[in-house]
Short mmCIF file of C-alpha atoms in Angstrom, two decimals:
data_model
loop_
_atom_site.label_atom_id
_atom_site.label_comp_id
_atom_site.label_asym_id
_atom_site.label_seq_id
_atom_site.Cartn_x
_atom_site.Cartn_y
_atom_site.Cartn_z
CA LYS A 24 -13.49 -8.95 -16.79
CA ALA A 25 -10.52 -6.64 -16.77
CA GLY A 26 -10.11 -4.57 -13.63
CA VAL A 27 -9.67 -0.85 -13.23
CA THR A 28 -6.54 0.37 -14.95
CA GLN A 29 -4.66 3.56 -14.24
CA THR A 30 -1.92 5.17 -16.25
CA PRO A 31 0.76 6.04 -15.70
CA ARG A 32 1.69 4.10 -12.58
CA TYR A 33 4.45 6.48 -11.59
CA LEU A 34 5.07 10.14 -12.31
CA ILE A 35 7.70 12.63 -11.27
CA LYS A 36 6.98 16.30 -11.81
CA THR A 37 8.34 19.59 -10.57
CA ARG A 38 6.50 22.36 -8.78
CA GLY A 39 4.42 24.53 -11.04
CA GLN A 40 3.90 21.89 -13.70
CA GLN A 41 0.60 20.26 -14.47
CA VAL A 42 -0.26 16.59 -14.72
CA THR A 43 -3.00 14.43 -16.18
CA LEU A 44 -3.84 11.00 -14.84
CA SER A 45 -6.01 8.49 -16.61
CA CYS A 46 -8.41 5.84 -15.38
CA SER A 47 -10.25 3.16 -17.33
CA PRO A 48 -13.11 1.63 -15.34
CA ILE A 49 -14.40 -1.90 -15.43
CA SER A 50 -16.47 -2.49 -18.52
CA GLY A 51 -20.08 -1.47 -17.92
CA HIS A 52 -19.32 0.71 -14.93
CA ARG A 53 -20.53 4.26 -15.31
CA SER A 54 -19.24 5.79 -12.10
CA VAL A 55 -15.63 6.77 -11.55
CA SER A 56 -14.33 8.24 -8.33
CA TRP A 57 -10.92 9.69 -7.53
CA TYR A 58 -9.11 9.68 -4.22
CA GLN A 59 -5.88 11.13 -2.94
CA GLN A 60 -4.00 8.99 -0.45
CA THR A 61 -1.21 10.37 1.71
CA PRO A 62 0.35 9.05 4.93
CA GLY A 63 -0.84 12.06 6.89
CA GLN A 64 -4.36 12.53 5.53
CA GLY A 65 -5.33 9.01 4.56
CA LEU A 66 -7.85 8.54 1.76
CA GLN A 67 -9.50 11.76 0.72
CA PHE A 68 -12.28 11.94 -1.81
CA LEU A 69 -11.63 14.20 -4.77
CA PHE A 70 -14.66 13.81 -7.02
CA GLU A 71 -16.99 11.35 -8.66
CA TYR A 72 -18.23 11.26 -12.23
CA PHE A 73 -21.27 9.46 -13.48
CA SER A 74 -22.27 9.43 -17.13
CA GLU A 75 -19.88 12.30 -17.94
CA THR A 76 -21.25 14.52 -15.16
CA GLN A 77 -19.55 15.38 -11.91
CA ARG A 78 -21.93 14.09 -9.26
CA ASN A 79 -19.93 14.62 -6.08
CA LYS A 80 -16.96 16.76 -5.17
CA GLY A 81 -14.63 16.72 -2.21
CA ASN A 82 -12.93 19.61 -0.51
CA PHE A 83 -9.99 20.23 -2.82
CA PRO A 84 -8.87 23.46 -4.51
CA GLY A 85 -9.80 24.25 -8.07
CA ARG A 86 -6.35 23.13 -9.24
CA PHE A 87 -7.79 19.63 -9.11
CA SER A 88 -10.20 18.91 -11.90
CA GLY A 89 -11.51 15.95 -13.78
CA ARG A 90 -13.68 14.80 -16.58
CA GLN A 91 -15.30 11.67 -17.90
CA PHE A 92 -15.69 10.61 -21.46
CA SER A 93 -18.59 8.88 -23.16
CA ASN A 94 -16.85 5.51 -22.80
CA SER A 95 -16.65 6.14 -19.01
CA ARG A 96 -12.91 6.59 -19.03
CA SER A 97 -11.88 9.42 -16.75
CA GLU A 98 -9.01 11.81 -16.45
CA MET A 99 -7.87 13.86 -13.53
CA ASN A 100 -5.80 17.00 -13.94
CA VAL A 101 -3.77 18.87 -11.38
CA SER A 102 -2.43 22.25 -12.38
CA THR A 103 0.32 24.31 -10.77
CA LEU A 104 1.66 21.38 -8.81
CA GLU A 105 2.75 21.85 -5.22
CA LEU A 106 5.01 19.66 -3.10
CA GLY A 107 2.00 18.66 -1.02
CA ASP A 108 0.36 17.12 -4.06
CA SER A 109 2.75 14.19 -3.84
CA ALA A 110 0.50 11.24 -3.17
CA LEU A 111 -0.98 8.02 -4.44
CA TYR A 112 -3.99 8.85 -6.59
CA LEU A 113 -6.55 6.09 -6.67
CA CYS A 114 -9.36 5.66 -9.11
CA ALA A 115 -12.39 3.50 -8.35
CA SER A 116 -15.27 2.43 -10.52
CA SER A 117 -18.72 1.16 -9.70
CA ALA A 118 -21.96 0.36 -11.43
CA GLY A 119 -23.10 3.78 -10.29
CA THR A 120 -26.24 3.29 -8.27
CA SER A 121 -25.96 4.31 -4.66
CA GLY A 122 -24.43 1.64 -2.46
CA TYR A 123 -22.59 -0.37 -5.06
CA GLU A 124 -19.13 -1.32 -4.02
CA GLN A 125 -16.21 0.46 -5.60
CA PHE A 126 -13.44 -1.40 -7.37
CA PHE A 127 -10.07 0.24 -7.12
CA GLY A 128 -7.23 0.52 -9.55
CA PRO A 129 -3.59 0.16 -8.49
CA GLY A 130 -3.10 3.90 -8.32
CA THR A 131 -0.73 6.45 -9.79
CA ARG A 132 2.16 7.46 -7.58
CA LEU A 133 2.84 11.16 -8.14
CA THR A 134 6.00 12.72 -6.81
CA VAL A 135 6.41 16.48 -6.98
CA LEU A 136 9.95 17.79 -6.64
CA ALA B 30 -22.40 14.21 8.21
CA GLN B 31 -21.12 10.76 7.56
CA SER B 32 -17.84 9.71 9.11
CA VAL B 33 -15.89 6.60 9.97
CA THR B 34 -13.54 6.10 12.90
CA GLN B 35 -10.96 3.40 13.18
CA PRO B 36 -9.58 3.79 16.69
CA ASP B 37 -6.54 1.57 16.22
CA ILE B 38 -3.81 3.02 14.04
CA HIS B 39 -1.61 -0.04 14.29
CA ILE B 40 -2.14 -3.58 15.57
CA THR B 41 0.37 -6.40 15.95
CA VAL B 42 -0.75 -10.00 16.27
CA SER B 43 0.99 -13.36 16.21
CA GLU B 44 0.37 -15.69 13.34
CA GLY B 45 -2.48 -18.02 14.21
CA ALA B 46 -4.01 -15.64 16.72
CA SER B 47 -7.45 -14.14 16.33
CA LEU B 48 -7.96 -10.62 15.05
CA GLU B 49 -10.53 -7.90 15.54
CA LEU B 50 -10.30 -4.50 13.88
CA ARG B 51 -12.66 -1.85 15.11
CA CYS B 52 -14.79 0.47 13.06
CA ASN B 53 -17.36 3.01 14.22
CA TYR B 54 -19.48 5.04 11.88
CA SER B 55 -21.68 8.08 12.05
CA TYR B 56 -24.63 8.02 9.71
CA GLY B 57 -28.22 9.12 9.90
CA ALA B 58 -29.86 6.23 8.13
CA THR B 59 -29.14 2.57 7.51
CA PRO B 60 -25.59 2.58 6.25
CA TYR B 61 -23.88 0.68 3.52
CA LEU B 62 -20.62 -0.49 5.09
CA PHE B 63 -17.47 -1.92 3.61
CA TRP B 64 -14.08 -3.24 4.59
CA TYR B 65 -11.17 -2.94 2.20
CA VAL B 66 -7.60 -4.16 2.42
CA GLN B 67 -4.55 -2.54 0.87
CA SER B 68 -1.19 -4.22 0.45
CA PRO B 69 1.89 -2.03 0.05
CA GLY B 70 1.96 -0.24 -3.29
CA GLN B 71 -1.41 -1.63 -4.29
CA GLY B 72 -4.95 -0.39 -4.66
CA LEU B 73 -7.76 -1.35 -2.32
CA GLN B 74 -9.41 -4.75 -2.46
CA LEU B 75 -12.93 -5.31 -1.15
CA LEU B 76 -13.08 -7.80 1.72
CA LEU B 77 -16.79 -7.67 2.49
CA LYS B 78 -19.84 -5.43 2.54
CA TYR B 79 -23.04 -4.91 4.47
CA PHE B 80 -26.17 -3.52 2.87
CA SER B 81 -29.00 -5.05 4.88
CA GLY B 82 -30.23 -8.33 6.32
CA ASP B 83 -28.04 -10.68 8.33
CA THR B 84 -25.80 -8.58 10.53
CA LEU B 85 -22.93 -11.07 10.33
CA VAL B 86 -21.37 -10.96 6.90
CA GLN B 87 -18.74 -13.24 5.47
CA GLY B 88 -16.02 -12.02 3.17
CA ILE B 89 -13.01 -13.26 1.31
CA LYS B 90 -9.83 -14.65 2.86
CA GLY B 91 -11.70 -15.92 5.92
CA PHE B 92 -12.77 -12.50 7.18
CA GLU B 93 -16.14 -11.67 8.67
CA ALA B 94 -17.72 -8.55 10.12
CA GLU B 95 -20.66 -7.87 12.37
CA PHE B 96 -22.94 -4.88 12.05
CA LYS B 97 -24.20 -3.60 15.40
CA ARG B 98 -26.61 -0.74 14.97
CA SER B 99 -26.85 -0.03 18.71
CA GLN B 100 -23.10 0.52 18.87
CA SER B 101 -22.70 2.06 15.40
CA SER B 102 -19.98 -0.45 14.80
CA PHE B 103 -18.87 -2.74 12.02
CA ASN B 104 -15.87 -4.64 13.39
CA LEU B 105 -13.80 -6.94 11.23
CA ARG B 106 -12.72 -10.32 12.57
CA LYS B 107 -10.64 -13.31 11.59
CA PRO B 108 -10.26 -16.41 13.77
CA SER B 109 -6.68 -17.22 12.76
CA VAL B 110 -4.37 -14.70 11.14
CA HIS B 111 -1.89 -15.64 8.45
CA TRP B 112 1.35 -13.80 7.71
CA SER B 113 -0.09 -12.77 4.35
CA ASP B 114 -2.80 -10.77 6.13
CA ALA B 115 -0.29 -8.08 7.01
CA ALA B 116 -1.64 -4.97 5.29
CA GLU B 117 -3.62 -1.78 5.81
CA TYR B 118 -7.33 -2.18 6.47
CA PHE B 119 -9.94 0.46 5.75
CA CYS B 120 -13.53 0.69 6.84
CA ALA B 121 -15.90 2.78 4.71
CA VAL B 122 -19.48 3.99 4.61
CA VAL B 123 -21.25 5.23 1.51
CA SER B 124 -23.65 8.13 1.39
CA ASN B 125 -27.25 7.61 0.33
CA THR B 126 -27.18 10.72 -1.86
CA GLY B 127 -24.82 9.34 -4.41
CA ASN B 128 -21.75 7.25 -4.62
CA GLN B 129 -19.41 9.04 -2.24
CA PHE B 130 -17.46 6.82 0.09
CA TYR B 131 -16.19 7.97 3.47
CA PHE B 132 -13.12 6.07 4.59
CA GLY B 133 -11.61 5.65 8.00
CA THR B 134 -7.96 6.47 8.50
CA GLY B 135 -7.02 2.82 8.34
CA THR B 136 -5.48 0.23 10.66
CA SER B 137 -2.07 -1.15 9.86
CA LEU B 138 -1.75 -4.83 10.72
CA THR B 139 1.59 -6.48 11.46
CA VAL B 140 1.75 -10.25 11.80
CA ILE B 141 4.67 -11.73 13.71
CA PRO B 142 5.70 -15.38 13.32
#
């Protein structure tokens, strides 16, 4: 089975721009979660989608949004980028029922200049 | 609220020595607990998980962890560390309301020859 894939792997943007990251989960997985990882804050939960519906949401501003498509692929969008948005963005998929382990993609490294 | 504490930010061990990484959790019910490992520039890989049953769980790469309810701990151990074990280790607990993971801040492991 193919693992979780994330595109692009690296991105460089400037302040004020917007960005869209993509995540393709493991085949058959219906839950996709997004995390922001920074040296200072560690892994912070952004949101989780299950069957195209946002099921959980972390404590991030509205500039961070996401969606999930019928094939379970997910996108995350960040508008009006700030320097502090520079981070590794990780996507994880799971079968979706509570307690199932999450399988992580390699991440997208976003640098905001 | 659920939370995970990893008291040790950084640990250095000699190759061949034993290893124990500490993890304490706060959770109202029986937790689902996980240990993940992250190599530089990579996503997270699942080492092992605890859902119920035997409190000593075996994982990949020779790792094991013991769930101790009385101490709210889920410490990770390895009898003999290899240089390739150098990485960042994360403990996590999942909520019973959905699929939201709570991660500790991680422990960075350095292995010296």
